[in-house]
CSV table of C-alpha atoms and ligand atoms in Angstrom, one decimal:
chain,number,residue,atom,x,y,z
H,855,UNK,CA,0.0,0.0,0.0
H,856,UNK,CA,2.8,2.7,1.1
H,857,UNK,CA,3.7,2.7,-2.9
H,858,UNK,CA,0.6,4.6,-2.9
H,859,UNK,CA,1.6,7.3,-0.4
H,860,UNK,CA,4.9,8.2,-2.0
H,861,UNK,CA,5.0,12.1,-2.0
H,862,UNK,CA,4.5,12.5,-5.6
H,863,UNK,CA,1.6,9.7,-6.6
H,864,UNK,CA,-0.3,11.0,-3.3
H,865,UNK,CA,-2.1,13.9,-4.8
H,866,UNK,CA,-2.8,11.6,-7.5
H,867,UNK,CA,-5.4,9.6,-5.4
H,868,UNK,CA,-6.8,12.0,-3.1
H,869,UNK,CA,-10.2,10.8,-2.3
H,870,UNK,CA,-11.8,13.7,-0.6
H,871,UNK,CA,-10.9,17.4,-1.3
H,872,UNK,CA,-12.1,20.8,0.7
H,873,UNK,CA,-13.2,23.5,-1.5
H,874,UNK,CA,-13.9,27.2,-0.6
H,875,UNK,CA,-17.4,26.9,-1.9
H,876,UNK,CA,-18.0,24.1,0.2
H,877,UNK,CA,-18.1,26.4,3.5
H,878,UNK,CA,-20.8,28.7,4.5
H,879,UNK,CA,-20.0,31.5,7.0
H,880,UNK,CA,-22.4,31.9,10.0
H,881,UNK,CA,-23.2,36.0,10.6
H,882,UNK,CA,-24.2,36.9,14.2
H,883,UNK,CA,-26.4,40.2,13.4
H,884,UNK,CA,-27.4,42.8,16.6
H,885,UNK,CA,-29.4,45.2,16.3
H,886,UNK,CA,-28.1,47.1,19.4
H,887,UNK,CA,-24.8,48.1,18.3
H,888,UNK,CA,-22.8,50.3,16.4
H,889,UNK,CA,-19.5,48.9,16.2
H,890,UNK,CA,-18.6,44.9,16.3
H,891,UNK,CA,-18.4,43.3,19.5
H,892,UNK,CA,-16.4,40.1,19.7
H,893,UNK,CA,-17.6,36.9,20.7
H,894,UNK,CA,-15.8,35.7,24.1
H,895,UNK,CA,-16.9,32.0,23.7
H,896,UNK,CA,-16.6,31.8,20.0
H,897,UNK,CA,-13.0,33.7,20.1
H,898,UNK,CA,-12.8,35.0,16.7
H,899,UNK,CA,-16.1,35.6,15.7
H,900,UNK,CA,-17.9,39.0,16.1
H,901,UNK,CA,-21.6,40.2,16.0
H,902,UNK,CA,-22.0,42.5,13.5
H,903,UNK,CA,-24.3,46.0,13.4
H,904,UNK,CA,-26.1,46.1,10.1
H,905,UNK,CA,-24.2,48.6,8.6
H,906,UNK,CA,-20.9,46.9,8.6
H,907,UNK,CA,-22.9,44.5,6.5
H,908,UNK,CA,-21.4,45.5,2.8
H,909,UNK,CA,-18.2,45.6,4.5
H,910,UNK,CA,-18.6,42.2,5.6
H,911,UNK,CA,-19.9,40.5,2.9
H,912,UNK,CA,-17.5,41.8,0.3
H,913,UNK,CA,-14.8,41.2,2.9
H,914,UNK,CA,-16.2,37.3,3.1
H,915,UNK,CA,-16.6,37.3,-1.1
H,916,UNK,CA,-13.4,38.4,-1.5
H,917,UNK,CA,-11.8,35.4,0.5
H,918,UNK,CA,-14.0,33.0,-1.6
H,919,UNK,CA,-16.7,32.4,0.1
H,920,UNK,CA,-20.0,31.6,-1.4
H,921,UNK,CA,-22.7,31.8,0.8
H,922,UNK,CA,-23.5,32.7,4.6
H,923,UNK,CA,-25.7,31.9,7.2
H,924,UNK,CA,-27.6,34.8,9.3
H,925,UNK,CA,-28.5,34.9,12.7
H,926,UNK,CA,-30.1,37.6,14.2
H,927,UNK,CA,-30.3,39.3,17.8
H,928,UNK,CA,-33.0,41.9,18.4
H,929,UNK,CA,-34.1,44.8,20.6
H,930,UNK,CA,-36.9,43.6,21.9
H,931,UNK,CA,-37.7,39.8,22.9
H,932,UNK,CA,-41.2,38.9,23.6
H,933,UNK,CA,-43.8,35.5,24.3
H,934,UNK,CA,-44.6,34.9,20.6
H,935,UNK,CA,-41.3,36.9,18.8
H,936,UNK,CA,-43.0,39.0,16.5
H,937,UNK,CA,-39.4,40.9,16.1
H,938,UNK,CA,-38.5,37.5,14.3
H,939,UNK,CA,-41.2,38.6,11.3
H,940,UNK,CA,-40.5,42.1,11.2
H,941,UNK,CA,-40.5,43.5,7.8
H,942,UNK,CA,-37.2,46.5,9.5
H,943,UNK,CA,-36.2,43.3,11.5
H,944,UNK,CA,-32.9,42.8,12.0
H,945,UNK,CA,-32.4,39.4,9.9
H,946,UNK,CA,-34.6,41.5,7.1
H,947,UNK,CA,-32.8,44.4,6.9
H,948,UNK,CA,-29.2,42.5,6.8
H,949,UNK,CA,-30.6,40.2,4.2
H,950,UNK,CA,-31.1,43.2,1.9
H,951,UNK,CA,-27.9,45.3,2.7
H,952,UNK,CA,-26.4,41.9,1.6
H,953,UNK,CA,-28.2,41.4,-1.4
H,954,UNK,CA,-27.2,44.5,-2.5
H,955,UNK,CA,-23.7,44.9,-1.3
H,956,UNK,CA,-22.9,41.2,-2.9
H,957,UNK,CA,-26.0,40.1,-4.9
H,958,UNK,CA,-23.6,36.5,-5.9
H,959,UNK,CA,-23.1,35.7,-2.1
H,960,UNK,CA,-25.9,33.6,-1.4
H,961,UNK,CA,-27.7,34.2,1.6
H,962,UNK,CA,-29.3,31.9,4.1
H,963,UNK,CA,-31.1,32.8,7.1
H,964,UNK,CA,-31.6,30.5,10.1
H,965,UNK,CA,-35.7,30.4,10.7
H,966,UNK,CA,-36.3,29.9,14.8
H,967,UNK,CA,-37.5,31.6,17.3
H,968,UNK,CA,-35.3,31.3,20.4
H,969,UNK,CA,-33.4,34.7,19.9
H,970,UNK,CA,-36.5,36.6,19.3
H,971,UNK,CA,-38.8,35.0,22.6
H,972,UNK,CA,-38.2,36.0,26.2
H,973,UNK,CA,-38.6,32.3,27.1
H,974,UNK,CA,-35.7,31.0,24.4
H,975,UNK,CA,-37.4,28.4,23.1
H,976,UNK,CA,-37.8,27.8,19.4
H,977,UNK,CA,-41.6,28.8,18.7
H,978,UNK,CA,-44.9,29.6,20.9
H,979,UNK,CA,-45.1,27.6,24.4
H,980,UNK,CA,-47.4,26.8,26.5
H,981,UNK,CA,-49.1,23.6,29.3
H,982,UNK,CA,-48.9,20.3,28.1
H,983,UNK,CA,-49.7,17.2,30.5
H,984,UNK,CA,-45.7,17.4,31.0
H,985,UNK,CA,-45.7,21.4,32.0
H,986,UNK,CA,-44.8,23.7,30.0
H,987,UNK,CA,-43.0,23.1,26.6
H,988,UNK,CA,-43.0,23.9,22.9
H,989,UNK,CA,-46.5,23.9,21.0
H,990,UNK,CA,-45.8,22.1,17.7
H,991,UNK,CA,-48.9,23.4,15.2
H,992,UNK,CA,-48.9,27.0,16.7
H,993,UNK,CA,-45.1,27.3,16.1
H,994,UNK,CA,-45.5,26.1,12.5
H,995,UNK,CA,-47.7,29.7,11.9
H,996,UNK,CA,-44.8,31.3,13.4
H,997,UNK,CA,-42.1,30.1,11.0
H,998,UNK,CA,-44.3,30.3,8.6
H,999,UNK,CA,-44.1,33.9,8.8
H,1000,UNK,CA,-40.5,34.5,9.3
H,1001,UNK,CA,-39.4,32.2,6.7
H,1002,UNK,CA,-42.0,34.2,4.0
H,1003,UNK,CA,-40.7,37.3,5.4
H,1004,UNK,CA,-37.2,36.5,5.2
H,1005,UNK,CA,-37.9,35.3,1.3
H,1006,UNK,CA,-39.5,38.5,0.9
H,1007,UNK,CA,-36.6,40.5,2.0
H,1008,UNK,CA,-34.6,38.2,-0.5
H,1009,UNK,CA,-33.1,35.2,0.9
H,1010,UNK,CA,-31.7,32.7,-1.3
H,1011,UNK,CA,-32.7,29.7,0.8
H,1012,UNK,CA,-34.1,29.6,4.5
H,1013,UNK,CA,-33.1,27.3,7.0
H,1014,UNK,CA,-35.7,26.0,9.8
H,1015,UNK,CA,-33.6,24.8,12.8
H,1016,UNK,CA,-37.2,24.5,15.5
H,1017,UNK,CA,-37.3,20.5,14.6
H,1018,UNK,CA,-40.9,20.6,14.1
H,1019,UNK,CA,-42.9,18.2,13.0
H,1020,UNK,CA,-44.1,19.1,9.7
H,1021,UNK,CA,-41.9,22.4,9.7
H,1022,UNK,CA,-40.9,21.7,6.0
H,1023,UNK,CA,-44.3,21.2,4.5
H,1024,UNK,CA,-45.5,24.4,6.2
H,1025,UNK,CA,-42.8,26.7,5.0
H,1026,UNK,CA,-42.7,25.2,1.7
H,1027,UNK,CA,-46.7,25.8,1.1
H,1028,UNK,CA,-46.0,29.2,2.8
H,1029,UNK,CA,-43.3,30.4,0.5
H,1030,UNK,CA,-45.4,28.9,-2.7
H,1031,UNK,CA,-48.2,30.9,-2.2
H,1032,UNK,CA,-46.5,34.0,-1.5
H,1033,UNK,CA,-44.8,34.0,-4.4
H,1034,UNK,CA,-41.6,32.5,-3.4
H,1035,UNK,CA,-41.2,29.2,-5.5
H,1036,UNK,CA,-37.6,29.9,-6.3
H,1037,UNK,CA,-36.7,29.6,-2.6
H,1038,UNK,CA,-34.6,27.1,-1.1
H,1039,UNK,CA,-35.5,25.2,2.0
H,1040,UNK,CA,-32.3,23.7,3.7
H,1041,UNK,CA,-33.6,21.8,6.8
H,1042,UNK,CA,-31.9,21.1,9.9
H,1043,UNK,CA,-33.3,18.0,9.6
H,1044,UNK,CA,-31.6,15.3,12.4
H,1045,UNK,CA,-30.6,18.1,14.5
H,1046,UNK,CA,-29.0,16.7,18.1
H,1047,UNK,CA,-30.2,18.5,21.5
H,1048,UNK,CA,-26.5,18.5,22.2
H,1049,UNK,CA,-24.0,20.0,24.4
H,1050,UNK,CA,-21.8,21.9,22.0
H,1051,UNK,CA,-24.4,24.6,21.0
H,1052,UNK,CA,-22.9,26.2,24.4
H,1053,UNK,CA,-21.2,29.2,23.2
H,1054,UNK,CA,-23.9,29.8,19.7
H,1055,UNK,CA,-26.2,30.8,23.1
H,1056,UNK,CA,-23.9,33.0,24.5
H,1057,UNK,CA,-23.2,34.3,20.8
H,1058,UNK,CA,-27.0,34.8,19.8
H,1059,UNK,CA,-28.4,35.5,23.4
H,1060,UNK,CA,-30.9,32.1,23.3
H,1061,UNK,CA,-30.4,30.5,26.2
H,1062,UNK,CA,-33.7,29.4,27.4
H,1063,UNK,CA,-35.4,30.3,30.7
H,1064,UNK,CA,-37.3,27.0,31.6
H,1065,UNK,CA,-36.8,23.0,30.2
H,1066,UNK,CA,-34.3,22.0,27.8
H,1067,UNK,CA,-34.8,21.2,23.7
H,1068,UNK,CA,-35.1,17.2,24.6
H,1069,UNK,CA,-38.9,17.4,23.6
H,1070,UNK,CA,-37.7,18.7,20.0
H,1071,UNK,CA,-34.4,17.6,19.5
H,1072,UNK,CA,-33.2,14.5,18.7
H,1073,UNK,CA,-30.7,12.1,21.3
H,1074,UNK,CA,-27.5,11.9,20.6
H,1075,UNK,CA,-28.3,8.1,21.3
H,1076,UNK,CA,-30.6,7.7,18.1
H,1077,UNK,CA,-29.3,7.0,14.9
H,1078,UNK,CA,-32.8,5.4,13.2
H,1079,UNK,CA,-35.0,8.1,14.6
H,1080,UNK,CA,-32.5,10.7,13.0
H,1081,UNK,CA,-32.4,9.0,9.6
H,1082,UNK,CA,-36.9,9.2,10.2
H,1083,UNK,CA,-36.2,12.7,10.4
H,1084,UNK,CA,-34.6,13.3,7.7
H,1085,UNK,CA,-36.4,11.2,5.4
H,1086,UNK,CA,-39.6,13.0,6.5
H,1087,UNK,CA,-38.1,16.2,5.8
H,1088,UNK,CA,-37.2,15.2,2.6
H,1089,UNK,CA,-40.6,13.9,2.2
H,1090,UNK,CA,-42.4,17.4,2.9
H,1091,UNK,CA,-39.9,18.9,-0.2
H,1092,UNK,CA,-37.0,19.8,1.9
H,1093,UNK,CA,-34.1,20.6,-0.9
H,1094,UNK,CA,-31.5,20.2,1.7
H,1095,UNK,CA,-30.7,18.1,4.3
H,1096,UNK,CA,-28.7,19.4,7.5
H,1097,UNK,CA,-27.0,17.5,10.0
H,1098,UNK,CA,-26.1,18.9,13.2
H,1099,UNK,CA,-23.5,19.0,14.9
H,1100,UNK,CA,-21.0,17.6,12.1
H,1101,UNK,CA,-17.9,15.6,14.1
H,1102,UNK,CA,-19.8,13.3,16.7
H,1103,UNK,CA,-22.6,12.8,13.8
H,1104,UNK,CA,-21.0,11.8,10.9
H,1105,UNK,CA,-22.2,8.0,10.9
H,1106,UNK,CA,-25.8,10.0,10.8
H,1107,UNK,CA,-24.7,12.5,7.8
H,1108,UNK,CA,-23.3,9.2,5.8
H,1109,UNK,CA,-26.4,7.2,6.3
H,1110,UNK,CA,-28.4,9.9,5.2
H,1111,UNK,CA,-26.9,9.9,1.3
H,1112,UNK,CA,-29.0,7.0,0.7
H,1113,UNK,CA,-32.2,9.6,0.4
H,1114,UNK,CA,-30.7,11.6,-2.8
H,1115,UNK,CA,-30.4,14.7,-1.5
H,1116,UNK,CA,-27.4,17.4,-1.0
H,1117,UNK,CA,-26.5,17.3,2.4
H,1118,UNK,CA,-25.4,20.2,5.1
H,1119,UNK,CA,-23.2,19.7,8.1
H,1120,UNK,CA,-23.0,21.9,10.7
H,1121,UNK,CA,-19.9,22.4,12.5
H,1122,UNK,CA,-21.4,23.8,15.7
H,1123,UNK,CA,-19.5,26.5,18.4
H,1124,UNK,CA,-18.4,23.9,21.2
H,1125,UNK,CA,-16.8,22.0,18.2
H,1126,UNK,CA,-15.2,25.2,17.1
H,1127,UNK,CA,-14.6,26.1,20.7
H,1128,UNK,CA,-12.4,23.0,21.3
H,1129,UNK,CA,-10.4,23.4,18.6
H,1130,UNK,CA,-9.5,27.0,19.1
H,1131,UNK,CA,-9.1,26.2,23.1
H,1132,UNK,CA,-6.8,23.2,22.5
H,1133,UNK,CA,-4.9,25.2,19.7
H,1134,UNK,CA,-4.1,28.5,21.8
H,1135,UNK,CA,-2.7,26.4,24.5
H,1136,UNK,CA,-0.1,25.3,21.9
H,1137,UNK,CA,-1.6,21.3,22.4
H,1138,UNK,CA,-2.9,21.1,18.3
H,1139,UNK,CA,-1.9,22.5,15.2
H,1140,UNK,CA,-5.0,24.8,14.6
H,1141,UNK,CA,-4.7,24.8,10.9
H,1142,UNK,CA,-4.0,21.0,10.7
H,1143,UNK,CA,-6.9,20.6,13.4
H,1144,UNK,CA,-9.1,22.6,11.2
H,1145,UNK,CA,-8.5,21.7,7.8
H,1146,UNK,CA,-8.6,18.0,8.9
H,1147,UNK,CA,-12.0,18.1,10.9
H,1148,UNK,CA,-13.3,19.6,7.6
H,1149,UNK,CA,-12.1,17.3,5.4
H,1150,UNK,CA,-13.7,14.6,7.4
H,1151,UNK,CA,-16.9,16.2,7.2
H,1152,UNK,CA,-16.8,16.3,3.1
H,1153,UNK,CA,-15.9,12.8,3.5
H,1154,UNK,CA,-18.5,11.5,5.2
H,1155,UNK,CA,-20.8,13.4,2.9
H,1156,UNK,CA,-21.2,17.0,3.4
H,1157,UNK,CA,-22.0,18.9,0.3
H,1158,UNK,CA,-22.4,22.1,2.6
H,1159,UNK,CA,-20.1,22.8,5.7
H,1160,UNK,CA,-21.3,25.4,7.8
H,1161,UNK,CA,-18.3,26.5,10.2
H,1162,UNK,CA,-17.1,29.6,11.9
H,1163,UNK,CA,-13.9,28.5,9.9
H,1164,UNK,CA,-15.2,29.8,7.0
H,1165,UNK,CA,-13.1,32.1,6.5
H,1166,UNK,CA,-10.1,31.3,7.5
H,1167,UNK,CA,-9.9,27.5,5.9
H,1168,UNK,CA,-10.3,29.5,3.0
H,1169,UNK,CA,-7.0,31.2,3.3
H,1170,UNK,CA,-5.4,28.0,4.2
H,1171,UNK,CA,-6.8,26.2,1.0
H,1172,UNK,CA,-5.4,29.3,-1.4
H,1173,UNK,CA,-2.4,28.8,0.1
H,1174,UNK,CA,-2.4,24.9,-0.3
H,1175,UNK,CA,-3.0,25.2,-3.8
T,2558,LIG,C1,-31.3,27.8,17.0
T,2558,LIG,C2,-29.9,27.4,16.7
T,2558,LIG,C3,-28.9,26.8,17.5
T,2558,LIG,C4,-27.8,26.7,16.7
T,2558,LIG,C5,-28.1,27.1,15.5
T,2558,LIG,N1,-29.4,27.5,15.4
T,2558,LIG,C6,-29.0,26.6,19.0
T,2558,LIG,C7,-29.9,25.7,19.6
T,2558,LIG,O1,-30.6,24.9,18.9
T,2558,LIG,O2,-29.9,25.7,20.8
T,2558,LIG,C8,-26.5,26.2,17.3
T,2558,LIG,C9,-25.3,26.6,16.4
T,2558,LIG,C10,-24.0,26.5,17.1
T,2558,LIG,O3,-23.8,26.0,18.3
T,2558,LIG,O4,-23.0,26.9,16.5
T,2558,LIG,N2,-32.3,26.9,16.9
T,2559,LIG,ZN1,-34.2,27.7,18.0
């Protein structure tokens, strides 16, 4: 086999290979500031006013990147997040200095509701038998509405993350009837109620007040019940399947090639967290780290990687080539 790996026939066999377009950059908007702030548990990474938005995005063009994701943080929170639907809300109005700053960088938006409610959750709550939790049809209405509104501020494709049932049919009628046929729906589709979303709550002020996400997200413990997920979603017209996290998951995102879709994988902040933790004690090579958690990702079958890497694996892949 080592005939193989001789340092001039290697290249000549390489299975897997990272592109810039493969990488989408995540974009923490807030609407309360002027200047960026940085991130202290995604070291890095910054939220963004909306006016530093043409900046940024020709900034993130220029390196090669393709598309991004958005994320918004608002004023004003409330019980049913009617900030998140907003026509001047803060997801809207960065979709369209984007648009028109860098009309070829595509734009996603993340469609949930735990940044916009008091409570954090994901859509409307209210009592069940079990307390109080996440409602599953009235949230639909509510995503609904921001994905519609997000298409009508012009984003390329939205991205529900609530794990609904039925979220992708909904949106999908939604967006059809309003007009909005040429929208994409990437679905978070087996989405994990994991640990490493740590810092993203910090990052997008969504920490929730009451309960966890176990009654919507999936166990890490369930591989069959993610690939039901997907398949649903892919079912209701989803053109995009998402798993998330990416590095603990990838048995999940490799299974899921079987249902003929492009897949997304979502390196999430505690992912990104360790490797930058590890690396500034001097314990990993952060470039190596990086560009090798990556590659695994495409290997396992990520069309998509979404990583607060973005933009910095695509410096280290021009200079690679
Ligand atoms: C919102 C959402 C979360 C992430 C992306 N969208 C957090 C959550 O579900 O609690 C996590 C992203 C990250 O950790 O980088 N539904
Ligand atoms: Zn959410």
């Amino acid at each position: 086999m080592r005939r193989m790996r001789r340092e001039v026939i290697r290249p000549l066999f390489e299975e897997t290979r990272l592109r810039k377009s493969d990488l989408v950059a995540p974009v923490f908007i807030d609407e309360t500031i002027t200047a960026r702030a940085p991130i202290s548990a995604i070291p890095g990474q910054f939220r963004y006013p909306v006016e530093s938005l043409p900046a940024l995005s020709g900034r993130l063009r220029d390196a090669g990147i393709r598309a991004v994701m958005l994320f918004g943080i608002p004023a004003e929170k409330d019980e049913s997040a009617t900030a998140a639907y907003a026509d001047d809300g803060v997801v809207q109005r960065s979709v369209r200095e984007i648009k028109s700053a860098a009309p070829a960088l595509v734009v996603c938006t993340d469609v949930c509701a735990c940044g916009y409610t008091d409570h954090g959750h994901c859509g409307i709550t209210g009592m069940t038998r079990d307390g109080p939790d996440l409602l599953n049809d009235p949230s639909l209405d509510l995503m609904c509405r921001i994905a519609v509104s997000h298409a009508e501020s012009g984003a390329d494709i939205v991205a529900p993350s609530c794990m609904l049932d039925g979220m992708v049919a909904a949106i999908r009628e939604a967006l059809d009837s309003a007009g909005h046929q040429h929208v994409l729906i990437m679905s978070y589709s087996s989405k994990f109620a994991s640990a490493y979303y740590g810092p993203f709550r910090e990052a997008a002020d969504s920490a929730y007040t009451f309960g966890d996400r176990r009654t919507y997200q999936l166990s890490p413990a369930n591989a069959r019940e993610a690939f039901a997920e997907s398949e649903l979603d892919a079912g209701e017209g989803a053109d995009i399947l998402m798993v998330k996290p990416a590095g603990h998951y990838l048995d999940i995102l490799s299974h899921l090639k079987v249902l003929g879709l492009p897949l997304a994988a979502y390196q999430v902040s505690g992912e990104y967290a360790q490797i930058k933790a590890a690396a500034e004690r001097g314990w990993i090579n952060e470039r190596e780290a990086v560009l090798e958690s990556l590659t695994c990702i495409r290997r396992a079958g990520a069309d998509l990687i979404i990583t607060y890497f973005a933009e910095d694996a695509a410096g280290w892949l021009d200079e690679e080539q």
